[in-house]
Amino acid sequence: MTADIAKISTTPGHAIPPFPRHAITTHLPTWQAVLDFADRKPEIMTMFKSMYPRMMLHRDVIELAGSVLKFAKAPEGQTCFLYPSLEAAESQVKFSTDPRRKEAMLKKEDLNLRVFDIDVRYYAVFFDAKKTPMTMPFWTNAGIGVSSRMAEQSLQHIDQLKEVSLSSVFSAPPPANGQPKESSAEYKTQERIASLLERAPVGGARDIKVKADDVYFFQTGMAAIWWVHEYLIGARNGTSILYGYAFHSTPHVLEDFGPAYKLFGNGSTEELDELESFLETEKKEGRKVQAIWAEFPANPMLTIPDLSRLRKLADTYDVVLCVDDTVGSFCNVDVMGADGADIVLTSLTKSFSGYADVMGGSAVLNPLTKSYSELKEVFTKRYHNDVCPLDLEALEHNSRDYLERSKAFNYKAEFLVNWLEKKAKDPNSAVKEVMYPSCHPQRPNYDARKRPTTAEFEAGYGCLFSVEFDNVPETIAFYDTMSKYIHIGPHLGAHRTLVLCYVKAIYAKGLDHVAPFGLHETAIRVSVGSEDDPEQLLEVFKIAVAEADALKAKSEDAEKAPTAVASVS
């Protein structure tokens, strides 16, 4: 069976093929490698030539920072993070010196903000390189640092590098946020997203539609969440609520940067009742709640919130509803409308781009909810586009075949899930459960937002699913076998299939914290690739599951053996 299936030849620590300069992936095979990465063992860390740019700085960003350090005659042992705006750099300083950081808090004198011009302006935060572990969480979770394309472009003009007085920057008026030209990649992508949000809406065509200027761009999906959270703090300073356990950086942003945070991590119907009680109590006590945040569906456990009820709660208690539709994706789900989100947030890095070579995020204001006018005023006042134009060009180009790729995502994921579901029902199989909207107990919540079928596109359930095994040894058997044939890495919505022991990799030292929310180390996250052959993918899954099943059978035989011996004697 295995003879016809090619094994992975990608070098560990390198991007998945075709290895573009701005790749945002890596291949890190085997369970043990994940453990070594969690421990930051030097032999693993030195392997990485490519990595998700929020997790590790891209080589072009590192090179540009090195040039700035050299030009600035920074003391030996110093490093710096580069940001595209003053507000972003100041936020790094604010985060690093926040008393809530406790033992990780830096003193103001530990950080030095300086400004440099090359082809564009950079705001550099200098600090002792030994303190990088204390400052890195901001780069990772906020996602508002400079991009690799921005750095690559500036390296070509490094001879123009000069320092600018920080006092002159503070005294200068803020740049105007003019409307993009209709011929620009920014405007074309705004129009594309607005059109996708109005394509086959649930309930039929709407009188009031999303316009291009309701679409706002950010450097990453997390940057969209971080900036919107900042805007809401300024406008409605109060508690942020997370309903359902979201992608790991989102809880960090809401908890680490906001005034107050409340988690309803299971995303269950019972927790909706608890959420309503909480909102009622906060209202009676005169405490402000600024926003409810939810993913549709959640990454990686695919829980699906009841958006209609969340909308009613948001209206009743005057709360902004923010929904991240990255996993469901524009083409499949409609989370807008009068009973939808006030703000739709999306990591454009994922399915929308589809080729794992550019980062980006969007926030879209819903013109049909009562908070629209207020939010429009906030965004008009606060928003500044920090996205590198070259990244917008890449997003515009990549997303031209978004619907076609999404057809492949939907079909292949459901094709594999259907087979895995049968294995989960087999008592002899190590497969315990499959998590995917099509087979999830909360599927009615998804189907209520699933776009109607048109001649152009049939909505499905997305590219992402998780499969859970009975125990850790069986999970490892599956995972290590898969890593021979499928790329292992932290991304979704790419051209190639990616597998990751997400919970183990992200929460290696905090498994007890996330277990109550259904996140277990025995769960493996799978993102199908748009270019991979579904039949071949299924064969790989059959091989890997067979390894886990064989280990289960061996363990069960071993358990029975002593009983058999005892009965003979």
PDB file of N, CA, C and O in Angstrom, residues 177 216 375-383:
ATOM      1  N   ASN A 177      -5.838  59.152   6.464  1.00  0.00           N
ATOM      2  CA  ASN A 177      -6.253  57.851   5.949  1.00  0.00           C
ATOM      3  C   ASN A 177      -7.160  58.076   4.742  1.00  0.00           C
ATOM      4  O   ASN A 177      -8.378  57.984   4.826  1.00  0.00           O
ATOM      5  N   TYR A 216     -11.482  46.852   6.520  1.00  0.00           N
ATOM      6  CA  TYR A 216     -10.230  47.432   7.004  1.00  0.00           C
ATOM      7  C   TYR A 216      -9.158  46.345   7.076  1.00  0.00           C
ATOM      8  O   TYR A 216      -9.435  45.223   7.524  1.00  0.00           O
ATOM      9  N   LEU A 375     -19.347  52.543  15.594  1.00  0.00           N
ATOM     10  CA  LEU A 375     -18.105  51.869  15.234  1.00  0.00           C
ATOM     11  C   LEU A 375     -17.440  52.524  14.027  1.00  0.00           C
ATOM     12  O   LEU A 375     -16.216  52.629  13.964  1.00  0.00           O
ATOM     13  N   LYS A 376     -18.264  52.968  13.077  1.00  0.00           N
ATOM     14  CA  LYS A 376     -17.717  53.651  11.901  1.00  0.00           C
ATOM     15  C   LYS A 376     -16.966  54.911  12.326  1.00  0.00           C
ATOM     16  O   LYS A 376     -15.866  55.207  11.812  1.00  0.00           O
ATOM     17  N   GLU A 377     -17.517  55.617  13.276  1.00  0.00           N
ATOM     18  CA  GLU A 377     -16.866  56.832  13.776  1.00  0.00           C
ATOM     19  C   GLU A 377     -15.555  56.484  14.480  1.00  0.00           C
ATOM     20  O   GLU A 377     -14.542  57.176  14.316  1.00  0.00           O
ATOM     21  N   VAL A 378     -15.564  55.397  15.259  1.00  0.00           N
ATOM     22  CA  VAL A 378     -14.350  54.969  15.959  1.00  0.00           C
ATOM     23  C   VAL A 378     -13.265  54.589  14.967  1.00  0.00           C
ATOM     24  O   VAL A 378     -12.099  55.013  15.095  1.00  0.00           O
ATOM     25  N   PHE A 379     -13.613  53.794  13.962  1.00  0.00           N
ATOM     26  CA  PHE A 379     -12.625  53.357  12.974  1.00  0.00           C
ATOM     27  C   PHE A 379     -12.118  54.545  12.159  1.00  0.00           C
ATOM     28  O   PHE A 379     -10.929  54.622  11.829  1.00  0.00           O
ATOM     29  N   THR A 380     -12.997  55.456  11.808  1.00  0.00           N
ATOM     30  CA  THR A 380     -12.578  56.639  11.045  1.00  0.00           C
ATOM     31  C   THR A 380     -11.555  57.446  11.830  1.00  0.00           C
ATOM     32  O   THR A 380     -10.589  57.977  11.259  1.00  0.00           O
ATOM     33  N   LYS A 381     -11.739  57.512  13.130  1.00  0.00           N
ATOM     34  CA  LYS A 381     -10.839  58.286  13.982  1.00  0.00           C
ATOM     35  C   LYS A 381      -9.536  57.545  14.271  1.00  0.00           C
ATOM     36  O   LYS A 381      -8.459  58.147  14.262  1.00  0.00           O
ATOM     37  N   ARG A 382      -9.616  56.237  14.510  1.00  0.00           N
ATOM     38  CA  ARG A 382      -8.458  55.501  15.020  1.00  0.00           C
ATOM     39  C   ARG A 382      -7.668  54.722  13.965  1.00  0.00           C
ATOM     40  O   ARG A 382      -6.461  54.508  14.111  1.00  0.00           O
ATOM     41  N   TYR A 383      -8.326  54.280  12.904  1.00  0.00           N
ATOM     42  CA  TYR A 383      -7.678  53.345  11.981  1.00  0.00           C
ATOM     43  C   TYR A 383      -6.541  53.989  11.197  1.00  0.00           C
ATOM     44  O   TYR A 383      -6.644  55.108  10.707  1.00  0.00           O
TER      45      TYR A 383
END
